PDB file of C-alpha atoms and ligand atoms in Angstrom:
ATOM      1  CA  MET A  15       0.000   0.000   0.000  1.00 51.00           C
ATOM      2  CA  PHE A  16       2.793   2.406   0.880  1.00 53.00           C
ATOM      3  CA  LYS A  17       4.653   1.616  -2.309  1.00 57.00           C
ATOM      4  CA  HIS A  18       1.485   2.112  -4.289  1.00 55.00           C
ATOM      5  CA  LEU A  19       0.738   5.518  -2.757  1.00 54.00           C
ATOM      6  CA  THR A  20       4.303   6.639  -3.319  1.00 55.00           C
ATOM      7  CA  ALA A  21       4.076   5.650  -6.976  1.00 55.00           C
ATOM      8  CA  VAL A  22       0.847   7.619  -7.366  1.00 53.00           C
ATOM      9  CA  SER A  23       2.295  10.753  -5.797  1.00 52.00           C
ATOM     10  CA  LEU A  24       5.423  10.488  -7.928  1.00 52.00           C
ATOM     11  CA  ALA A  25       3.275  10.173 -11.035  1.00 54.00           C
ATOM     12  CA  PHE A  26       1.389  13.347 -10.155  1.00 53.00           C
ATOM     13  CA  GLY A  27       4.674  15.135  -9.638  1.00 51.00           C
ATOM     14  CA  LEU A  28       5.603  14.500 -13.270  1.00 52.00           C
ATOM     15  CA  PHE A  29       2.709  16.513 -14.696  1.00 53.00           C
ATOM     16  CA  ALA A  30       3.384  20.116 -15.616  1.00 54.00           C
ATOM     17  CA  ALA A  31       1.540  22.742 -13.587  1.00 50.00           C
ATOM     18  CA  PRO A  32      -1.464  24.384 -15.304  1.00 53.00           C
ATOM     19  CA  ALA A  33      -1.061  28.012 -16.337  1.00 62.00           C
ATOM     20  CA  PHE A  34      -3.050  29.636 -13.543  1.00 73.00           C
ATOM     21  CA  ALA A  35      -2.228  27.319 -10.694  1.00 79.00           C
ATOM     22  CA  ALA A  36      -0.910  28.869  -7.537  1.00 93.00           C
ATOM     23  CA  GLU A  37       1.134  27.071  -4.976  1.00 96.00           C
ATOM     24  CA  ARG A  38      -0.131  27.283  -1.422  1.00 96.00           C
ATOM     25  CA  THR A  39       1.242  26.048   1.866  1.00 98.00           C
ATOM     26  CA  VAL A  40      -0.921  25.238   4.846  1.00 98.00           C
ATOM     27  CA  THR A  41      -0.045  23.967   8.320  1.00 98.00           C
ATOM     28  CA  LEU A  42      -2.488  21.418   9.692  1.00 98.00           C
ATOM     29  CA  ALA A  43      -2.768  20.460  13.342  1.00 98.00           C
ATOM     30  CA  VAL A  44      -3.113  16.672  13.238  1.00 98.00           C
ATOM     31  CA  GLU A  45      -4.800  14.615  15.946  1.00 98.00           C
ATOM     32  CA  ASN A  46      -4.167  10.988  16.965  1.00 98.00           C
ATOM     33  CA  MET A  47      -0.479  10.734  16.106  1.00 98.00           C
ATOM     34  CA  THR A  48       0.500   8.485  18.993  1.00 97.00           C
ATOM     35  CA  CYS A  49       3.563   6.613  17.761  1.00 95.00           C
ATOM     36  CA  GLY A  50       6.480   6.937  15.386  1.00 94.00           C
ATOM     37  CA  SER A  51       4.651   5.233  12.525  1.00 96.00           C
ATOM     38  CA  CYS A  52       1.752   7.684  12.506  1.00 98.00           C
ATOM     39  CA  PRO A  53       3.601  10.535  10.732  1.00 98.00           C
ATOM     40  CA  PHE A  54       4.353   8.215   7.825  1.00 98.00           C
ATOM     41  CA  ILE A  55       0.700   7.280   7.446  1.00 98.00           C
ATOM     42  CA  VAL A  56      -0.323  10.951   7.603  1.00 98.00           C
ATOM     43  CA  LYS A  57       2.313  11.828   5.032  1.00 98.00           C
ATOM     44  CA  GLU A  58       1.230   9.069   2.649  1.00 98.00           C
ATOM     45  CA  SER A  59      -2.431  10.015   2.979  1.00 98.00           C
ATOM     46  CA  LEU A  60      -1.674  13.650   2.119  1.00 98.00           C
ATOM     47  CA  SER A  61       0.759  12.754  -0.673  1.00 98.00           C
ATOM     48  CA  ALA A  62      -2.006  10.735  -2.338  1.00 98.00           C
ATOM     49  CA  VAL A  63      -4.205  13.844  -2.783  1.00 98.00           C
ATOM     50  CA  PRO A  64      -3.920  15.103  -6.386  1.00 98.00           C
ATOM     51  CA  GLY A  65      -2.156  18.469  -6.445  1.00 98.00           C
ATOM     52  CA  VAL A  66      -0.125  17.939  -3.277  1.00 98.00           C
ATOM     53  CA  GLU A  67       3.508  18.720  -3.982  1.00 97.00           C
ATOM     54  CA  LYS A  68       5.248  18.515  -0.624  1.00 98.00           C
ATOM     55  CA  VAL A  69       4.400  17.181   2.828  1.00 98.00           C
ATOM     56  CA  GLU A  70       6.396  17.587   6.023  1.00 98.00           C
ATOM     57  CA  VAL A  71       4.938  15.897   9.089  1.00 98.00           C
ATOM     58  CA  SER A  72       6.218  16.622  12.584  1.00 98.00           C
ATOM     59  CA  PHE A  73       5.459  14.004  15.213  1.00 97.00           C
ATOM     60  CA  GLU A  74       6.703  16.315  17.985  1.00 97.00           C
ATOM     61  CA  ASN A  75       4.592  19.297  16.934  1.00 97.00           C
ATOM     62  CA  LYS A  76       1.639  17.163  15.747  1.00 98.00           C
ATOM     63  CA  THR A  77       1.540  19.128  12.521  1.00 98.00           C
ATOM     64  CA  ALA A  78       1.650  18.556   8.805  1.00 98.00           C
ATOM     65  CA  VAL A  79       2.971  21.305   6.538  1.00 98.00           C
ATOM     66  CA  VAL A  80       1.512  20.752   3.084  1.00 98.00           C
ATOM     67  CA  THR A  81       2.411  22.509  -0.151  1.00 98.00           C
ATOM     68  CA  PHE A  82      -0.198  22.045  -2.864  1.00 98.00           C
ATOM     69  CA  ASP A  83      -1.438  23.365  -6.176  1.00 97.00           C
ATOM     70  CA  ASP A  84      -4.657  25.213  -5.379  1.00 95.00           C
ATOM     71  CA  ALA A  85      -6.088  24.527  -8.828  1.00 96.00           C
ATOM     72  CA  LYS A  86      -6.135  20.794  -8.019  1.00 97.00           C
ATOM     73  CA  ALA A  87      -6.428  20.524  -4.248  1.00 97.00           C
ATOM     74  CA  ASP A  88      -7.887  22.513  -1.391  1.00 97.00           C
ATOM     75  CA  VAL A  89      -7.606  22.497   2.380  1.00 98.00           C
ATOM     76  CA  ALA A  90     -10.863  20.557   2.724  1.00 98.00           C
ATOM     77  CA  ALA A  91      -9.437  17.735   0.576  1.00 98.00           C
ATOM     78  CA  LEU A  92      -6.296  17.645   2.729  1.00 98.00           C
ATOM     79  CA  ILE A  93      -8.348  17.455   5.923  1.00 98.00           C
ATOM     80  CA  LYS A  94     -10.508  14.709   4.445  1.00 98.00           C
ATOM     81  CA  ALA A  95      -7.415  12.692   3.482  1.00 98.00           C
ATOM     82  CA  THR A  96      -5.930  12.695   6.986  1.00 98.00           C
ATOM     83  CA  THR A  97      -9.322  12.184   8.611  1.00 98.00           C
ATOM     84  CA  ASP A  98     -10.074   9.190   6.377  1.00 98.00           C
ATOM     85  CA  ALA A  99      -6.715   7.721   7.432  1.00 98.00           C
ATOM     86  CA  GLY A 100      -7.730   8.078  11.097  1.00 98.00           C
ATOM     87  CA  TYR A 101      -6.086  11.422  11.845  1.00 98.00           C
ATOM     88  CA  PRO A 102      -8.531  14.340  11.990  1.00 98.00           C
ATOM     89  CA  SER A 103      -6.837  17.649  11.248  1.00 98.00           C
ATOM     90  CA  ALA A 104      -7.583  21.350  11.133  1.00 98.00           C
ATOM     91  CA  PRO A 105      -5.758  24.370   9.724  1.00 98.00           C
ATOM     92  CA  LYS A 106      -3.438  25.927  12.260  1.00 94.00           C
ATOM     93  CA  SER A 107      -3.240  29.703  12.369  1.00 75.00           C
TER      94      SER A 107
HETATM   95 CU1   CU B 226       1.202   5.244  15.230  1.00 59.87          CU
END
């Protein structure tokens, strides 16, 4: 499953960005990360969202910093991805 998700996210990375796409970065506060494996699951779930370009998950801070193309993805899709994987999240201001 992990290999599969990685392949999907790599494939998306190969596509050229559309003309009017803007890159956005959001920090999500992520719940339920209780062990060292959790950040990897959160990262894979976010990486699988079309338009996501970069994900940095911090186990210590319980955050995920996500860079995405806002023509393809939005914050709601990012939240849904982590929530579906068992880690509810919310934008951190
Ligand atoms: Cu865990």
